[in-house]
């Protein structure tokens, strides 16, 4: 199965992708995570990506298209994949279609997580992750059961993303509406776009996504 989870920053794409990965054996391909790995490596690409991401802008299409192209054929994607944060422009969407057509495949569904802007800033500014296993937490809605200790792996180091500051979040939202939202009519025209209520609690969003996938 080949899916896209689409939605603004903080819509819950990563939360739902990780759940589907565990449940269905699909591989989460998150361009944001790949770019953050490049930043950590200190490569020339990483330094360039770091500057762009801290400004809340999109990195050039050519870079992310190449990153995804290198991953979709991997053995870890044999059961399929969930694209999280890609595509983000109509150019990326067209390149993805061409990439899949070359391999004789196509997307099964594009799931839009619809969330109001007012909720996004609160979700992003409260977010933090385990520094060891990456489990996602939130200052108000999902704190570790034992303060300062990861529920999953027991680690005690946590981190926050450099682009999760309120001023950068506004720039990221602007990029979303200008460059990414035009993808929605692109996929609607192909009759594979499905919308779920991303304002609902995590478990309800998951239930709605499962409902969509049962019909694919
Ligand atoms: P990326 O890493 O993709 O970030 P994003 O799209 O901005 O999305 P987020 O990861 O912030 O949010 P999410 O939707 O995954 O929400 P999450 O599940 O974490 O991109 C970062 C940057 O990289 C971009 O700005 C750009 O510079 C660059 N980039 C990446 N891909 C690119 C591309 N293709 N082209 C060009 N540039 C690219 O949830 C957020 C919080 O909300 C969490 O705390 C969670 O616990 C909570 N939450 C989740 N669901 C719910 C719910 N239903 N109710 C209440 N709280 C919830």
Short mmCIF file of C-alpha atoms and ligand atoms in Angstrom, two decimals:
data_model
loop_
_atom_site.label_atom_id
_atom_site.label_comp_id
_atom_site.label_asym_id
_atom_site.label_seq_id
_atom_site.Cartn_x
_atom_site.Cartn_y
_atom_site.Cartn_z
CA UNK A 1 0.00 0.00 0.00
CA UNK A 2 1.30 3.48 -0.92
CA UNK A 3 -0.16 6.38 1.03
CA UNK A 4 0.36 10.08 1.56
CA UNK A 5 -0.56 11.79 4.84
CA UNK A 6 -1.08 15.43 3.98
CA UNK A 7 -1.72 18.38 6.25
CA UNK A 8 -0.24 21.54 7.76
CA UNK A 9 2.62 21.54 10.28
CA UNK A 10 1.41 19.92 13.50
CA UNK A 11 -1.62 18.25 11.87
CA UNK A 12 -0.57 14.87 13.27
CA UNK A 13 1.05 13.30 10.19
CA UNK A 14 4.00 11.88 12.13
CA UNK A 15 1.77 10.62 14.96
CA UNK A 16 -0.48 8.70 12.57
CA UNK A 17 2.34 7.53 10.27
CA UNK A 18 4.19 5.91 13.19
CA UNK A 19 1.02 4.11 14.25
CA UNK A 20 0.39 2.79 10.71
CA UNK A 21 4.02 1.74 10.45
CA UNK A 22 3.74 -0.41 13.57
CA UNK A 23 0.28 -1.74 12.75
CA UNK A 24 0.59 -2.51 9.04
CA UNK A 25 4.30 -2.99 8.41
CA UNK A 26 4.42 0.00 6.09
CA UNK A 27 7.53 2.22 6.12
CA UNK A 28 7.18 5.89 7.15
CA UNK A 29 9.16 8.06 4.73
CA UNK A 30 9.37 11.51 6.34
CA UNK A 31 11.38 14.08 4.39
CA UNK A 32 11.56 16.33 7.47
CA UNK A 33 13.28 13.51 9.44
CA UNK A 34 15.64 12.82 6.52
CA UNK A 35 16.57 16.51 6.34
CA UNK A 36 17.14 16.67 10.12
CA UNK A 37 19.49 13.66 9.77
CA UNK A 38 21.38 15.56 7.06
CA UNK A 39 21.62 18.59 9.39
CA UNK A 40 22.99 16.36 12.16
CA UNK A 41 25.62 14.90 9.81
CA UNK A 42 27.00 18.41 9.18
CA UNK A 43 27.19 17.79 5.38
CA UNK A 44 27.00 20.66 2.91
CA UNK A 45 23.39 19.69 2.16
CA UNK A 46 22.67 19.60 5.89
CA UNK A 47 24.04 23.10 6.44
CA UNK A 48 21.92 24.46 3.58
CA UNK A 49 18.80 22.60 4.82
CA UNK A 50 19.37 23.88 8.37
CA UNK A 51 19.29 27.51 7.22
CA UNK A 52 16.12 26.98 5.15
CA UNK A 53 14.27 24.96 7.82
CA UNK A 54 15.06 27.49 10.56
CA UNK A 55 13.47 30.15 8.33
CA UNK A 56 10.35 27.97 8.01
CA UNK A 57 10.75 27.69 4.23
CA UNK A 58 10.73 24.69 1.91
CA UNK A 59 14.00 23.18 0.69
CA UNK A 60 14.32 22.92 -3.13
CA UNK A 61 12.17 20.27 -4.85
CA UNK A 62 15.21 18.62 -6.50
CA UNK A 63 16.72 17.71 -3.11
CA UNK A 64 13.64 16.08 -1.58
CA UNK A 65 12.62 14.33 -4.81
CA UNK A 66 16.07 12.71 -4.93
CA UNK A 67 15.80 11.71 -1.23
CA UNK A 68 12.47 9.96 -1.78
CA UNK A 69 13.64 8.37 -5.06
CA UNK A 70 16.51 6.75 -3.16
CA UNK A 71 14.13 5.27 -0.56
CA UNK A 72 11.00 3.92 -2.30
CA UNK A 73 12.79 0.85 -3.71
CA UNK A 74 14.37 -0.14 -0.40
CA UNK A 75 13.62 -3.62 1.04
CA UNK A 76 12.03 -1.89 4.06
CA UNK A 77 9.31 -0.57 1.68
CA UNK A 78 8.38 -4.02 0.34
CA UNK A 79 4.90 -3.84 1.97
CA UNK A 80 4.51 -0.20 0.97
CA UNK A 81 5.11 3.20 2.47
CA UNK A 82 3.50 6.21 4.09
CA UNK A 83 4.78 9.54 2.83
CA UNK A 84 4.86 12.10 5.65
CA UNK A 85 5.77 15.65 4.62
CA UNK A 86 6.19 14.75 0.94
CA UNK A 87 5.03 15.93 -1.57
CA UNK A 88 4.83 19.58 -0.54
CA UNK A 89 4.55 21.27 -3.91
CA UNK A 90 2.70 20.41 -7.12
CA UNK A 91 6.14 19.87 -8.71
CA UNK A 92 6.96 17.24 -6.07
CA UNK A 93 3.54 15.60 -6.59
CA UNK A 94 4.12 15.36 -10.34
CA UNK A 95 7.63 13.99 -9.84
CA UNK A 96 6.25 11.36 -7.44
CA UNK A 97 3.61 10.26 -9.96
CA UNK A 98 6.30 9.93 -12.64
CA UNK A 99 8.57 8.00 -10.25
CA UNK A 100 5.81 5.51 -9.38
CA UNK A 101 4.65 5.18 -13.01
CA UNK A 102 8.24 4.24 -13.99
CA UNK A 103 7.97 1.38 -11.46
CA UNK A 104 4.53 0.33 -12.73
CA UNK A 105 2.81 1.40 -9.48
CA UNK A 106 0.66 4.27 -8.23
CA UNK A 107 -0.64 5.82 -5.02
CA UNK A 108 -3.52 4.06 -3.25
CA UNK A 109 -4.73 7.04 -1.20
CA UNK A 110 -3.94 10.58 -0.13
CA UNK A 111 -5.33 11.32 3.33
CA UNK A 112 -5.75 14.94 4.35
CA UNK A 113 -5.66 15.67 8.10
CA UNK A 114 -7.80 18.80 8.42
CA UNK A 115 -6.89 20.93 11.47
CA UNK A 116 -7.71 24.56 12.32
CA UNK A 117 -4.73 26.96 12.40
CA UNK A 118 -5.42 28.01 16.01
CA UNK A 119 -4.83 24.44 17.22
CA UNK A 120 -1.60 23.98 15.25
CA UNK A 121 0.53 26.56 17.06
CA UNK A 122 -0.34 25.06 20.47
CA UNK A 123 0.37 21.53 19.26
CA UNK A 124 3.75 22.43 17.80
CA UNK A 125 5.02 24.71 20.56
CA UNK A 126 4.27 22.04 23.21
CA UNK A 127 5.86 19.17 21.29
CA UNK A 128 9.01 17.34 22.44
CA UNK A 129 10.48 13.92 21.70
CA UNK A 130 12.57 11.29 23.44
CA UNK A 131 16.20 11.89 22.49
CA UNK A 132 16.78 8.13 22.25
CA UNK A 133 13.74 6.47 20.60
CA UNK A 134 11.91 9.50 19.17
CA UNK A 135 8.60 8.89 20.99
CA UNK A 136 6.46 12.00 20.70
CA UNK A 137 5.19 13.94 23.75
CA UNK A 138 3.38 17.19 24.43
CA UNK A 139 3.66 19.55 27.42
CA UNK A 140 -0.10 19.58 27.98
CA UNK A 141 -1.68 16.63 26.20
CA UNK A 142 0.88 13.81 26.38
CA UNK A 143 3.46 14.00 29.16
CA UNK A 144 5.60 10.97 30.07
CA UNK A 145 3.87 8.93 32.80
CA UNK A 146 6.91 9.32 35.05
CA UNK A 147 8.21 12.91 34.74
CA UNK A 148 11.49 13.09 32.82
CA UNK A 149 11.49 9.40 31.82
CA UNK A 150 10.45 8.09 28.38
CA UNK A 151 7.47 5.68 28.65
CA UNK A 152 8.85 3.50 25.85
CA UNK A 153 12.62 3.19 26.37
CA UNK A 154 13.26 4.73 29.81
CA UNK A 155 15.67 7.36 28.47
CA UNK A 156 15.90 10.67 30.33
CA UNK A 157 17.02 13.01 27.53
CA UNK A 158 14.36 14.86 25.53
CA UNK A 159 14.64 17.33 22.66
CA UNK A 160 12.67 20.07 20.91
CA UNK A 161 12.91 20.97 17.22
CA UNK A 162 14.74 24.16 16.23
CA UNK A 163 11.87 25.15 13.89
CA UNK A 164 9.12 24.76 16.52
CA UNK A 165 9.39 28.37 17.77
CA UNK A 166 6.17 30.40 17.39
CA UNK A 167 7.65 32.84 14.81
CA UNK A 168 8.95 29.99 12.61
CA UNK A 169 5.62 28.17 12.86
CA UNK A 170 3.88 31.20 11.26
CA UNK A 171 6.35 31.06 8.33
CA UNK A 172 5.78 27.29 7.99
CA UNK A 173 2.02 27.79 7.88
CA UNK A 174 2.39 30.50 5.22
CA UNK A 175 4.49 28.12 3.09
CA UNK A 176 1.85 25.42 3.59
CA UNK A 177 -1.02 27.54 2.31
CA UNK A 178 0.96 29.05 -0.58
CA UNK A 179 2.83 26.00 -1.84
CA UNK A 180 1.37 22.79 -0.37
CA UNK A 181 -2.39 23.38 -0.22
CA UNK A 182 -2.55 23.55 -4.07
CA UNK A 183 -1.75 19.82 -4.02
CA UNK A 184 -5.22 19.11 -2.62
CA UNK A 185 -7.10 19.91 -5.87
CA UNK A 186 -4.35 18.03 -7.77
CA UNK A 187 -5.21 14.79 -5.92
CA UNK A 188 -8.95 15.53 -5.81
CA UNK A 189 -8.82 15.58 -9.60
CA UNK A 190 -7.38 12.06 -9.50
CA UNK A 191 -10.18 10.90 -7.12
CA UNK A 192 -7.75 9.58 -4.48
CA UNK A 193 -8.06 12.40 -1.91
CA UNK A 194 -9.80 11.53 1.39
CA UNK A 195 -10.33 13.92 4.29
CA UNK A 196 -10.32 13.06 7.99
CA UNK A 197 -11.04 15.30 10.98
CA UNK A 198 -7.58 16.03 12.38
CA UNK A 199 -9.14 18.07 15.23
CA UNK A 200 -10.47 14.87 16.79
CA UNK A 201 -8.49 13.00 19.50
CA UNK A 202 -5.58 10.88 18.19
CA UNK A 203 -7.51 7.58 18.57
CA UNK A 204 -10.51 8.94 16.65
CA UNK A 205 -8.28 10.24 13.83
CA UNK A 206 -6.70 6.77 13.70
CA UNK A 207 -10.17 5.17 13.49
CA UNK A 208 -11.14 7.45 10.60
CA UNK A 209 -7.88 6.64 8.77
CA UNK A 210 -8.49 2.91 9.25
CA UNK A 211 -11.97 3.42 7.78
CA UNK A 212 -10.45 5.03 4.69
CA UNK A 213 -7.87 2.24 4.31
CA UNK A 214 -10.53 -0.48 4.54
CA UNK A 215 -12.10 0.97 1.41
CA UNK A 216 -8.82 1.20 -0.58
P1 LIG B 1 8.39 18.25 8.70
O1 LIG B 1 9.32 17.59 9.61
O2 LIG B 1 7.72 17.47 7.65
O3 LIG B 1 7.34 19.06 9.59
P2 LIG B 1 5.81 19.52 9.32
O4 LIG B 1 5.16 19.10 8.08
O5 LIG B 1 5.88 20.97 9.56
O6 LIG B 1 5.02 18.70 10.31
P3 LIG B 1 5.32 18.40 11.78
O7 LIG B 1 6.33 17.29 11.89
O8 LIG B 1 5.63 19.67 12.51
O9 LIG B 1 3.90 17.94 12.30
P4 LIG B 1 3.06 16.61 12.09
O10 LIG B 1 1.94 16.86 11.16
O11 LIG B 1 3.95 15.43 11.81
O12 LIG B 1 2.45 16.52 13.55
P5 LIG B 1 2.86 15.58 14.78
O13 LIG B 1 2.35 14.20 14.57
O14 LIG B 1 4.31 15.76 15.12
O15 LIG B 1 9.14 19.46 7.94
C1 LIG B 1 10.02 20.34 8.60
C2 LIG B 1 10.72 21.23 7.58
O16 LIG B 1 11.51 20.41 6.68
C3 LIG B 1 9.80 22.03 6.64
O17 LIG B 1 9.38 23.24 7.22
C4 LIG B 1 10.74 22.23 5.42
O18 LIG B 1 11.68 23.27 5.68
C5 LIG B 1 11.49 20.92 5.35
N1 LIG B 1 10.83 19.92 4.48
C6 LIG B 1 10.32 18.71 4.88
N2 LIG B 1 9.80 18.05 3.84
C7 LIG B 1 9.94 18.86 2.76
C8 LIG B 1 9.55 18.75 1.40
N3 LIG B 1 8.90 17.66 0.94
N4 LIG B 1 9.83 19.78 0.58
C9 LIG B 1 10.51 20.87 1.00
N5 LIG B 1 10.88 21.05 2.29
C10 LIG B 1 10.60 20.05 3.16
O19 LIG B 1 1.95 16.24 15.92
C11 LIG B 1 2.24 17.54 16.43
C12 LIG B 1 1.87 17.59 17.94
O20 LIG B 1 0.45 17.47 18.06
C13 LIG B 1 2.48 16.46 18.77
O21 LIG B 1 2.85 16.96 20.01
C14 LIG B 1 1.33 15.44 18.90
O22 LIG B 1 1.43 14.72 20.10
C15 LIG B 1 0.11 16.34 18.86
N6 LIG B 1 -1.04 15.70 18.19
C16 LIG B 1 -1.04 14.92 17.08
N7 LIG B 1 -2.28 14.55 16.75
C17 LIG B 1 -3.11 15.13 17.66
C18 LIG B 1 -4.53 15.13 17.84
N8 LIG B 1 -5.34 14.47 17.03
N9 LIG B 1 -5.03 15.86 18.88
C19 LIG B 1 -4.20 16.54 19.73
N10 LIG B 1 -2.85 16.57 19.61
C20 LIG B 1 -2.31 15.87 18.59
#
